Coordinates of C-alpha atoms in Angstrom, one line a residue:
X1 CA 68.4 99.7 124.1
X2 CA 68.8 95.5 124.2
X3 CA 69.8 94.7 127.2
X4 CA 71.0 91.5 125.9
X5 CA 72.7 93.1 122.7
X6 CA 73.6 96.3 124.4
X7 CA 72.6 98.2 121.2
X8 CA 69.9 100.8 120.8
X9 CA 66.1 100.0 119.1
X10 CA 66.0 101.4 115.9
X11 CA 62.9 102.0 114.1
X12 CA 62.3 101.7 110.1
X13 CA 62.3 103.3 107.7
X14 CA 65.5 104.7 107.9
X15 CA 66.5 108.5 106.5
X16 CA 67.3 108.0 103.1
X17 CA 70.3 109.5 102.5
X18 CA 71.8 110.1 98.7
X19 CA 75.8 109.7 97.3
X20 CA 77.2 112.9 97.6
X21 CA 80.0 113.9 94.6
X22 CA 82.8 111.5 95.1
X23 CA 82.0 110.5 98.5
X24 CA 83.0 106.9 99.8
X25 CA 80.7 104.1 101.4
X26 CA 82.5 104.7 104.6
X27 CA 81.5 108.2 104.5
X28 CA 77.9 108.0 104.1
X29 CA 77.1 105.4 106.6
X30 CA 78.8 107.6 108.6
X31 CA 76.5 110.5 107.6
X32 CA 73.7 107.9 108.5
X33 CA 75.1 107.3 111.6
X34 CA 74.7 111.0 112.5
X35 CA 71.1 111.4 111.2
X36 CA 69.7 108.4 112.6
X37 CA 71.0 109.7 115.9
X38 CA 72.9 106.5 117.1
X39 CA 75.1 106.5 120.3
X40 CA 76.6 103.2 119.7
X41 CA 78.8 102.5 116.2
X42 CA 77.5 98.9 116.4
X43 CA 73.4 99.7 116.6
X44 CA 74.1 101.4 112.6
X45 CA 76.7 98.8 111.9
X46 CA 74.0 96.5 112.5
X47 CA 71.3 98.4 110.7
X48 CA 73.3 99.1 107.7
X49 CA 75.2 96.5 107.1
X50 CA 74.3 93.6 109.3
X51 CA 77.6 93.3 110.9
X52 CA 78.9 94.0 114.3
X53 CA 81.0 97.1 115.0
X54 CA 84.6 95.3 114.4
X55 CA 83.6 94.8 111.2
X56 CA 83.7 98.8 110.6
X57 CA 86.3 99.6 107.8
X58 CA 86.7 102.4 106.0
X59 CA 89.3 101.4 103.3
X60 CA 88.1 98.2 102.1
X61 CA 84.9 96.8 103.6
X62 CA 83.0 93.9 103.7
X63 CA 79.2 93.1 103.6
X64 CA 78.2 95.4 101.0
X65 CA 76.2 92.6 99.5
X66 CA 73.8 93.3 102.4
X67 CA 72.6 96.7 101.6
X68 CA 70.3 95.2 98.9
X69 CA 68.5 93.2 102.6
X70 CA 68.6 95.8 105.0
X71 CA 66.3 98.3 103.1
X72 CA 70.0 100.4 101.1
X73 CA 69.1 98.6 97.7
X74 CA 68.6 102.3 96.6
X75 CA 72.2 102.9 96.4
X76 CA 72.9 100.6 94.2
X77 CA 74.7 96.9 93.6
X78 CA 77.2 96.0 95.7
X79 CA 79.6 95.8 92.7
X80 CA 78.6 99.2 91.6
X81 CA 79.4 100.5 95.4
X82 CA 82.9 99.0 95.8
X83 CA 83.7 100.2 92.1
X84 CA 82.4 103.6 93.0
X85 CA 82.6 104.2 96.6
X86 CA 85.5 102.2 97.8
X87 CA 89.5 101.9 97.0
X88 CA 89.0 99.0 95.9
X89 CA 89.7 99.7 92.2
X90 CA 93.2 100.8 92.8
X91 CA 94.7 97.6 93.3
X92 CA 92.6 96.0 90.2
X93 CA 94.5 96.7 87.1
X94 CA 98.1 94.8 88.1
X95 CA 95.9 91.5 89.2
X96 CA 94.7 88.7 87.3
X97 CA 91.3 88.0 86.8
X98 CA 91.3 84.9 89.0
X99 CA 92.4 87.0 92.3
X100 CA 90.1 89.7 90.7
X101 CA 87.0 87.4 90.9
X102 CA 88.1 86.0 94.2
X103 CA 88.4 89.4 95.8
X104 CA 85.2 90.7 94.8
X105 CA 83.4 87.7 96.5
X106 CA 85.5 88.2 99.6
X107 CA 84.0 91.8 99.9
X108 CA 80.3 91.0 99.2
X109 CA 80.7 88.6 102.2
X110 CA 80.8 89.4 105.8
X111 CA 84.5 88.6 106.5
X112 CA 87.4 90.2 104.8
X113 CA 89.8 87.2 106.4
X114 CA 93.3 87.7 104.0
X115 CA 92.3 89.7 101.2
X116 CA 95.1 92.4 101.9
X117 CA 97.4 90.2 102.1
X118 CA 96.2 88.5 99.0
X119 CA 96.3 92.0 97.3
X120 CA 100.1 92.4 97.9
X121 CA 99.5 95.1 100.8
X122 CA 100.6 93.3 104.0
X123 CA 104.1 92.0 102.2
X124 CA 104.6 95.6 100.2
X125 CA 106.7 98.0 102.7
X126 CA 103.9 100.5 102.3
X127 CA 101.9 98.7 105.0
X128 CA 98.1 97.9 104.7
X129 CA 96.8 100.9 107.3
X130 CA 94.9 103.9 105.2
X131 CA 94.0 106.8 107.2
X132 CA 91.7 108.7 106.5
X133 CA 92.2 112.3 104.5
X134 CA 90.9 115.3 104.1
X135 CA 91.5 118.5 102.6
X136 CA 90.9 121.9 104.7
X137 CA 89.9 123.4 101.4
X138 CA 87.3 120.7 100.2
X139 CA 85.7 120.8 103.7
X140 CA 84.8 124.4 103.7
X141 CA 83.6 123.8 100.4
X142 CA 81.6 120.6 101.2
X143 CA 79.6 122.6 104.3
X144 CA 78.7 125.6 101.9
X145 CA 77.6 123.4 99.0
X146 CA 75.8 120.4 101.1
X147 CA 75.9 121.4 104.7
X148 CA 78.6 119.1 105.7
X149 CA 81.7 117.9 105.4
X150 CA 82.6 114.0 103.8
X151 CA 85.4 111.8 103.0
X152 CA 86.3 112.4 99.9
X153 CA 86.9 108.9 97.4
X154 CA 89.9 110.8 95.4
X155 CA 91.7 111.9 98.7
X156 CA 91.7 108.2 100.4
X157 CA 93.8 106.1 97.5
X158 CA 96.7 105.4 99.0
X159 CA 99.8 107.7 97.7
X160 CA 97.6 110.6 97.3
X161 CA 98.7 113.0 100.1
X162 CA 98.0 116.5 98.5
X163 CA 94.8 117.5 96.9
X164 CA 94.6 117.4 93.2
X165 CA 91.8 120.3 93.3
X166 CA 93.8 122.4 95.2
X167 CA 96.9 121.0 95.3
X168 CA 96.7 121.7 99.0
X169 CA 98.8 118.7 101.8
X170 CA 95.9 116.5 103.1
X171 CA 95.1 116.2 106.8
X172 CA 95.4 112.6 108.0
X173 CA 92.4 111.6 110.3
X174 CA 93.2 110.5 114.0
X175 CA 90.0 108.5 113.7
X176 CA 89.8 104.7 112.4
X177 CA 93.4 104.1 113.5
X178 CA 94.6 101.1 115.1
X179 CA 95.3 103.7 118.2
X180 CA 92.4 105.8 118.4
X181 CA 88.7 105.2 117.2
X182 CA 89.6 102.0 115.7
X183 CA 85.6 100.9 115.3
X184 CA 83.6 103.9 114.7
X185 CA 82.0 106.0 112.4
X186 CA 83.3 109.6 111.7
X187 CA 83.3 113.0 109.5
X188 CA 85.8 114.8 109.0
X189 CA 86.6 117.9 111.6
X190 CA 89.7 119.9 112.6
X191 CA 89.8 118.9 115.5
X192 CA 90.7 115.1 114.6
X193 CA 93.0 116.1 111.7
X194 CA 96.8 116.3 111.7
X195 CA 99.6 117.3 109.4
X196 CA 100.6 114.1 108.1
X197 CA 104.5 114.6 108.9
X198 CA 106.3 116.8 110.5
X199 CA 108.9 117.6 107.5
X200 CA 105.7 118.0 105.2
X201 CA 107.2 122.1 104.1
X202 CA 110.0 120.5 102.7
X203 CA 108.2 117.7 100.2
X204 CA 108.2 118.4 96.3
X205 CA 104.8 119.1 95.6
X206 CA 104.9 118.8 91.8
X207 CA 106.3 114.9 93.0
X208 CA 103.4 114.2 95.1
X209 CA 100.9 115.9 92.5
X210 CA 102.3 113.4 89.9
X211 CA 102.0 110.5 91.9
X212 CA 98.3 111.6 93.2
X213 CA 97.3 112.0 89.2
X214 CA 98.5 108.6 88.4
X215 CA 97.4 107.0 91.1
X216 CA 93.7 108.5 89.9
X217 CA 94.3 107.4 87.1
X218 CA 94.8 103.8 87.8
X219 CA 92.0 103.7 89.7
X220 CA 89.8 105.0 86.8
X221 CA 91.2 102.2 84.8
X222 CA 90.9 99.9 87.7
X223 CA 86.8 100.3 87.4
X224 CA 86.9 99.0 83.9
X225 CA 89.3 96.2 83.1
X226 CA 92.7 94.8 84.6
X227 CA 96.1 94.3 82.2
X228 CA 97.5 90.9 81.1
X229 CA 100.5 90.5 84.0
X230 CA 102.3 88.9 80.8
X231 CA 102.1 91.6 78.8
X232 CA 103.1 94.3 82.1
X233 CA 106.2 92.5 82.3
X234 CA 107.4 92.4 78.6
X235 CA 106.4 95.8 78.3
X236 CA 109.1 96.8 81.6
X237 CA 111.2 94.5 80.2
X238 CA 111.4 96.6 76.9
X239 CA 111.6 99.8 78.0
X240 CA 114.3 98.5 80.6
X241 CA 116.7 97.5 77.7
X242 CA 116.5 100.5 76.1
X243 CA 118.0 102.5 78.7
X244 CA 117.2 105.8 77.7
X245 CA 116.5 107.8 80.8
X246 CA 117.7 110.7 82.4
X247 CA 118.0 110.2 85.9
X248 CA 118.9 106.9 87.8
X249 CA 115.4 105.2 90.1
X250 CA 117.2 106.0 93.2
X251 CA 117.2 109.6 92.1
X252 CA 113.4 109.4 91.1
X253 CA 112.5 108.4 94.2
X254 CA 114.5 110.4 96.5
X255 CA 111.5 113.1 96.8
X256 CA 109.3 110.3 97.9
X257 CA 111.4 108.5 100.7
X258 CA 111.1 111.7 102.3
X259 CA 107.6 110.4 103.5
X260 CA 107.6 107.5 106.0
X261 CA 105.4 106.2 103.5
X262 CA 107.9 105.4 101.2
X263 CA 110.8 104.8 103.6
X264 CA 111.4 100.8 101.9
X265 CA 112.0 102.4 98.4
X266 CA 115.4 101.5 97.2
X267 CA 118.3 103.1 98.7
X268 CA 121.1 102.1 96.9
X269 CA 122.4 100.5 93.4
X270 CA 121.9 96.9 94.6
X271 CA 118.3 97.6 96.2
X272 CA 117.1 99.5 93.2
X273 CA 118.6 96.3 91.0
X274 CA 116.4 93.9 92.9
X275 CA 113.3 96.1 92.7
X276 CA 113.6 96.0 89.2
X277 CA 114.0 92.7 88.3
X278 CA 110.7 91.7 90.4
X279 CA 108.7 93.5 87.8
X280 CA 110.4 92.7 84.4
X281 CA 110.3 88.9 85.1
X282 CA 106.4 86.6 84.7
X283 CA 104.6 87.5 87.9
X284 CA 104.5 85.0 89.9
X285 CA 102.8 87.4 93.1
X286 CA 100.9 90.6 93.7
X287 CA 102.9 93.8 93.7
X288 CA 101.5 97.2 95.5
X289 CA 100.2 99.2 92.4
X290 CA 102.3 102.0 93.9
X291 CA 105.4 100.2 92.9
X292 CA 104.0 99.8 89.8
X293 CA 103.6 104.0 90.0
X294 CA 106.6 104.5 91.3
X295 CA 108.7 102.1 88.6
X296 CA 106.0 103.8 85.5
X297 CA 106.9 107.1 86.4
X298 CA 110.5 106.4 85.9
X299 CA 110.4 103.7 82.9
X300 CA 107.6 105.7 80.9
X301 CA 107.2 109.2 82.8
X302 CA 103.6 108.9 82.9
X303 CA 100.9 106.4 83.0
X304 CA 99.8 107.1 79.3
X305 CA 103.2 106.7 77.6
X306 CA 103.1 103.0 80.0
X307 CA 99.3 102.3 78.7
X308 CA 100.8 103.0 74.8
X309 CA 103.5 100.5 75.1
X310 CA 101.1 97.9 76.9
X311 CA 98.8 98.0 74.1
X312 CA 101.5 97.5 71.5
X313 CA 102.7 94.7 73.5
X314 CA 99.3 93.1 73.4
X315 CA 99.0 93.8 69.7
X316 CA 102.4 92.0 69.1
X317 CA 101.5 89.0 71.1
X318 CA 97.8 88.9 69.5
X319 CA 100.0 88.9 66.4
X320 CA 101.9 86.1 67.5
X321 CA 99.1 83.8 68.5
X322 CA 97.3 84.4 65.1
X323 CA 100.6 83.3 62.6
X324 CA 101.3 80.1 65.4
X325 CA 99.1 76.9 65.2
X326 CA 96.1 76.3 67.9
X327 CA 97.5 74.7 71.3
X328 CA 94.2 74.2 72.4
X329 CA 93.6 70.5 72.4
X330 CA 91.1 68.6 69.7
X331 CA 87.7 68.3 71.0
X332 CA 87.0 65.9 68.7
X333 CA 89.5 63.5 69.4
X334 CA 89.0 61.3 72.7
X335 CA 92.0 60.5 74.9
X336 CA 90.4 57.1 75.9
X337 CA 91.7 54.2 74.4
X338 CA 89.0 52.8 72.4
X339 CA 85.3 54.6 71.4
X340 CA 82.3 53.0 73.1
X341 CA 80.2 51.3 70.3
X342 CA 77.0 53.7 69.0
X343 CA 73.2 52.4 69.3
X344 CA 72.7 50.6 66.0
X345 CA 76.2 50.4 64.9
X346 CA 77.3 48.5 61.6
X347 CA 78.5 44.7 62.1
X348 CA 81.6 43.4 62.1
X349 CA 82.6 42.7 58.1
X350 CA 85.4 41.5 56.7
X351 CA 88.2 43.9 55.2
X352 CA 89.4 43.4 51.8
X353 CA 91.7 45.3 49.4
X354 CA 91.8 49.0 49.5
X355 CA 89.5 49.3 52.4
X356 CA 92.3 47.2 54.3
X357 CA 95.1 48.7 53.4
X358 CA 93.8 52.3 54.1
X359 CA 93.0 51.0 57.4
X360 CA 95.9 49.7 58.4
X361 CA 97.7 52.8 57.2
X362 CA 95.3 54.9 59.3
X363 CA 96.1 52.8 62.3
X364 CA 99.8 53.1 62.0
X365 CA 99.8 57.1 61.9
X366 CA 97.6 56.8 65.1
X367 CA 94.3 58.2 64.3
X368 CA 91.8 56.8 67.3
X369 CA 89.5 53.9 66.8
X370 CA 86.6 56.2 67.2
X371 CA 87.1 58.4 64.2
X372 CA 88.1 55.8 62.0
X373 CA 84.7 53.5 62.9
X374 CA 83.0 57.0 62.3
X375 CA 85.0 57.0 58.7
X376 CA 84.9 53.4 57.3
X377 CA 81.3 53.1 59.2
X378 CA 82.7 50.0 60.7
X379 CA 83.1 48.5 64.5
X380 CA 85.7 48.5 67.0
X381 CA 85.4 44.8 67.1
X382 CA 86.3 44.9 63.4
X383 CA 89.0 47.3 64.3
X384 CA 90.3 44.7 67.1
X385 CA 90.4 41.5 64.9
X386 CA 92.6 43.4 62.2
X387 CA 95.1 44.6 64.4
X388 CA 95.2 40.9 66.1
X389 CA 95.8 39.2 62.4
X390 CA 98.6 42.0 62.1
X391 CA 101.0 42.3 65.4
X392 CA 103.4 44.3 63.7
X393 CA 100.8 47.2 62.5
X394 CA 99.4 46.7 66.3
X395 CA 103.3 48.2 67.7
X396 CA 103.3 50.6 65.8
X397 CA 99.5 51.7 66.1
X398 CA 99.9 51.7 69.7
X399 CA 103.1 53.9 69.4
X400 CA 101.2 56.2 67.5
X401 CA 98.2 56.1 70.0
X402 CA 100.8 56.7 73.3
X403 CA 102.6 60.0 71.0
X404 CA 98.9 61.5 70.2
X405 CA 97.4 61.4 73.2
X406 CA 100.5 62.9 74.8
X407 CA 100.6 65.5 72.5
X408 CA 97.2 66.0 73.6
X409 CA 97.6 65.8 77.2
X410 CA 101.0 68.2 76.6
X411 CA 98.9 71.2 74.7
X412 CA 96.1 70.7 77.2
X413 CA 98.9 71.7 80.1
X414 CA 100.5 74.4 78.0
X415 CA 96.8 75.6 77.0
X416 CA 96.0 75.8 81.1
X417 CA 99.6 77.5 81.7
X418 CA 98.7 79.7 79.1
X419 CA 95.5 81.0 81.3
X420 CA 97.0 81.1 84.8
X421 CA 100.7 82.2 83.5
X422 CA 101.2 83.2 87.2
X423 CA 100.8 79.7 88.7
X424 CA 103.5 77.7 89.7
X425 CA 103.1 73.3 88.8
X426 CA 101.9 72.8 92.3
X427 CA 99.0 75.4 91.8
X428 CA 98.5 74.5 88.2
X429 CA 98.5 70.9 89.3
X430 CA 95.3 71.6 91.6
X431 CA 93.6 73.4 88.6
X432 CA 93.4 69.7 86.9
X433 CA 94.5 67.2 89.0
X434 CA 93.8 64.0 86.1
X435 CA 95.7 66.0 83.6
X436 CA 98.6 66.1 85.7
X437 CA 98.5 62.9 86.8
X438 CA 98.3 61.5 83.3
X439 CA 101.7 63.4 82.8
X440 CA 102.7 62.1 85.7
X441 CA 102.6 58.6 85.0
X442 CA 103.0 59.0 81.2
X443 CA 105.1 61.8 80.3
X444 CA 107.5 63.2 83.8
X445 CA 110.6 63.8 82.1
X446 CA 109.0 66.5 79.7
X447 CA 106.5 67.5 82.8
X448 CA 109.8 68.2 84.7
X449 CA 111.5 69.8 82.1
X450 CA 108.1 72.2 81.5
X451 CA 107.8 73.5 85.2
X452 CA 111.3 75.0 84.8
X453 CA 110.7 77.4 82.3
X454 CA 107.8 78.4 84.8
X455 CA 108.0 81.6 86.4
X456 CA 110.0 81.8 89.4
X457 CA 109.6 83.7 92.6
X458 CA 111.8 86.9 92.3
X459 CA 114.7 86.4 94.5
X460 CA 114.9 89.6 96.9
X461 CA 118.1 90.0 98.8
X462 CA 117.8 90.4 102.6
X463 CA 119.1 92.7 103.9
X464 CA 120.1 92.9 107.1
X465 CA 118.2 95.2 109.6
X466 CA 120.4 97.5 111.8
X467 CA 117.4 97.3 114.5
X468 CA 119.8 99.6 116.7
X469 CA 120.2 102.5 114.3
X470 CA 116.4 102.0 114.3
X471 CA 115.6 101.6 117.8
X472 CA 117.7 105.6 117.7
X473 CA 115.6 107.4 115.1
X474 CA 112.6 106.2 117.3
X475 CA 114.2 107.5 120.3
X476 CA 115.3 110.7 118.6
X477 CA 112.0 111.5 117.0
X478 CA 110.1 110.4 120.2
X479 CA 112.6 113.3 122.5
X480 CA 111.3 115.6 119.6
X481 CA 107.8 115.3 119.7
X482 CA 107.6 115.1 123.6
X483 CA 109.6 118.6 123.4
X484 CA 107.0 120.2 121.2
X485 CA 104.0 118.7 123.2
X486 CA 105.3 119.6 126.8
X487 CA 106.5 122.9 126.3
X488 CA 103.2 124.6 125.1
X489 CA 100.6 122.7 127.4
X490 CA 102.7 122.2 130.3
X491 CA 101.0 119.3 130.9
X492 CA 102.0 115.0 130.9
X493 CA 102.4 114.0 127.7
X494 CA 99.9 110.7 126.2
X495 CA 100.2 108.4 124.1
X496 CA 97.2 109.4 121.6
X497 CA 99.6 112.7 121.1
X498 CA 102.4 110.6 120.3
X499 CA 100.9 108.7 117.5
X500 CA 99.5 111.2 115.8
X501 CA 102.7 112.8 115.8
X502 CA 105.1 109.7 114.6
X503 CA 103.2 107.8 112.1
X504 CA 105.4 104.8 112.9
X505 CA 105.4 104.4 116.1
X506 CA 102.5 102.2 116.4
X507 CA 103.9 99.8 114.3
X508 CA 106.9 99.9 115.8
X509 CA 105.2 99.2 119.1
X510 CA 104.0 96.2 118.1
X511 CA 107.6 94.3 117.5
X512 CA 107.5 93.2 121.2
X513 CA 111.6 92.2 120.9
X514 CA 112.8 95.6 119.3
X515 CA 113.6 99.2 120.4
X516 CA 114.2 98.7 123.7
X517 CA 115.5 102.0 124.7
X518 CA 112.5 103.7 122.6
X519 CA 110.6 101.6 125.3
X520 CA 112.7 102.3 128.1
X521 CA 112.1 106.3 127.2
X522 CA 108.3 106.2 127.4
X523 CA 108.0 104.4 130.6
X524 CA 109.7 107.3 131.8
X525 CA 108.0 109.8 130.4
X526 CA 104.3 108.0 130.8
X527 CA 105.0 106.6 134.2
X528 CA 104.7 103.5 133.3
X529 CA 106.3 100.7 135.0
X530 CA 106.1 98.1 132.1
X531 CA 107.0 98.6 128.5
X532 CA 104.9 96.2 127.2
X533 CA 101.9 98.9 128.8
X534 CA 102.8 100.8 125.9
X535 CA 100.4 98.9 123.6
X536 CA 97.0 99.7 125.8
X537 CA 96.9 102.7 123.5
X538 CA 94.9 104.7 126.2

């Protein structure tokens, strides 16, 4: 071991260790770890991915790019791996390509910095923690057919919390949670695997076994292309105004809030209202694919009946485009004012007769200099001293000028609006800062006018948080599972036993000004003399 690193000496070449059948990249290195016989998490952090140990995620993780230098080129591109081996893929199709590309990079480098929160995770009420999953079932399987068990890819999607093999409740890991083995590499075992909830006998299985399929689903679609967040939005917009469904959202979802998981789904007419009208308006943000789930399965039933009325909404927009005129700009006209003269241009000459006239009539409908030197293979200078002998054509040539090149400049923003429909004008403006300055200057009544038929921001209603009623639940489900630990083992109850337990509570934990007598309770019951000790999740 280094002393100065205080990780072990490892010696190449590593054991080469193939994918097994839908196993993810956090799973193998883990396998690695085990093989190459590592104490430290860090020493095949380093090896593997040439990162230090709190760089260890097993969701979505960073640094695959490295594999191809430390000697795991073998397992393929780092693309390839985070399509593959990673969750990554869920949370593709409902993006556009711009975060799309943008994410990808942020992964093949060695920080992650904001992508969940770039995602729509952080901001979704699902929270951006995945634990790890497992199936009982799948294990014994995996040790009979391979001599070990793995982390499954199909098991760790978000929203899938029963096994679609088996359809038996996966096990949440106590490993790789902000609370317990936060930065270290694991397999699962029994020993580290809990029923998810408490109130797990009484979920709808054919609910969750939906929602697991879908969310699959999406993920398969999610490896090979991404939907037009236009088209998403016309499409719930249509099947929203035709109203023919059999049961309200709030009684869709009612199954589902049963899971903490789910707890911020809408819980009454006006919640459900404001959920909606976030999806059927332009997006304008990212939105957790589950809600997208969540608001298919009631709008559509499944995700194919959504994927039929997507692609006829595509069709009818493609159909659109093709009978309306071009508003991509004309290449071929410049927006200066004038054309710079060509090597070996014609003289000045004199106009006379019909060439005059057709000039001057030319000039006065606005055509550019440059095209009509190209036409009468004449010079600008020529050009010049016509429009000085006649002031009058001069107005109303450079009228015509100022009204083409801000018809230019005004299909030029509508053509970039049309590519990042998403944006709002201060984003857009940064995408071409000339082009908007041009407006700016030239054009700001119909610039201002433009940017409000942009998308807005959905409003969403805050409502306000009984912290009180919250701070009790805590409290009551905390008196609960201190009962059922203390009884059996007769011993003092720790905090490790209490998070696995309640889900929530290390979240709740970390509100510093909120349930105070949740706080007050487990100082007693710990022995601790601050409540603030309560986040040293020893």
């Amino acid at each position: 071991m280094s002393a100065a690193s205080g990780q072990e000496w490892v010696a190449r070449p590593f054991p080469r260790l193939d994918w097994l059948p839908d196993e993810t990249l956090f799973s193998l290195c883990s396998r690695q770890h085990l093989v190459m016989g590592n104490l430290n998490p860090a020493t095949t952090s380093t090896a593997v991915l040439g990162l230090r140990q709190q760089f260890i995620k097993h969701d979505i993780p960073c640094g695959i790019s490295a594999l191809e230098r430390t000697g795991f080129e073998y397992l393929g591109s780092a693309e390839s791996i985070l399509l593959n081996h990673t969750i990554f893929p869920l949370f593709v199709p409902f993006q556009n390509k711009v975060k799309i590309e943008d994410a990808l990079m942020t992964v093949k480098s060695d920080r992650l910095d904001s992508i969940k929160y770039r995602l729509g995770l952080v901001s979704s009420g699902f929270g951006a923690e995945h634990p790890l999953k497992a199936c009982p079932y799948c294990m014994c399987e995996d040790v009979h057919a391979h001599g070990i068990a793995y982390w499954h890819l199909t098991h760790q999607y978000p929203g899938v919390l029963i096994c679609p093999r088996h359809q038996a409740w996966l096990m949440a890991s106590t490993k790789s949670r902000r609370w317990s083995g936060r930065f270290e590499w694991s397999l699962p075992a029994n020993e580290f695997l809990i029923e998810q909830a408490s109130s797990q006998k009484l979920w709808s299985r054919p609910v969750f076994l939906a929602l697991a399929d879908n969310v699959i689903d999406l993920a398969s679609i999610g490896r090979a292309t991404s939907f037009e967040p236009c088209a998403v939005a016309r499409a719930y917009r249509t099947a929203v105004l035709q109203g023919s469904r059999s049961a309200s959202l709030l009684d869709r979802t009612e199954q589902l809030r049963r899971f903490h998981l789910f707890e911020s789904l809408p819980t009454d007419k006006r919640s459900s209202e404001s959920f909606v009208n976030q999806f059927v308006r332009t997006p304008r943000r990212s939105i957790h694919p589950l809600k997208h789930l969540i608001l298919i399965d009631w709008l559509f039933d499944d995700l194919h009946s959504f994927l039929e009325a997507y692609n006829a909404e595509v069709a009818r927009s493609a159909q659109q485009v093709a009978r309306t005129p071009s508003r991509l700009p004309d290449k071929r006209v410049s927006l200066s004012s004038s054309g710079a003269p060509a090597k070996n241009a014609p003289r000045p000459k004199r106009l006379k007769g019909r060439l005059r006239e057709d000039l001057l009539l030319k000039l006065a409908e606005g055509v550019s200099k440059q095209v009509l030197c190209e036409e009468f293979q004449i010079t600008v200078s020529t050009i010049n001293k016509l429009l000085r002998a006649y002031p009058a054509t001069y107005a109303i040539a450079l009228k015509a000028r100022h009204r083409r090149e801000t018809d230019e400049h005004r299909s030029q923003w509508q053509h970039l609006h049309g590519l990042y429909p998403e944006l709002g004008v201060q984003a857009l403006r940064n995408k071409m800062p000339p082009l908007y300055a041009w407006l700016y200057r030239n054009d700001k009544t119909w610039l201002i006018a433009e940017g409000q038929t942009f998308a807005k921001p959905a409003h969403v209603n805050k409502h306000h948080v009984d912290w009180e009623a919250r701070d009790y639940r805590l409290l009551s489900m905390l008196r609960m599972a201190c009962d059922s630990i203390a009884l059996p083992q007769r011993g003092p109850v720790t905090m490790a036993q209490l998070y696995a337990m309640i889900p929530i509570l290390s979240t709740c934990l970390e509100n510093r000004c909120q349930y105070p007598e949740s706080r007050a309770y487990l100082s007693t019951v710990l022995g601790r003399s601050k409540p603030q000790d309560l986040l040293d999740h020893g």
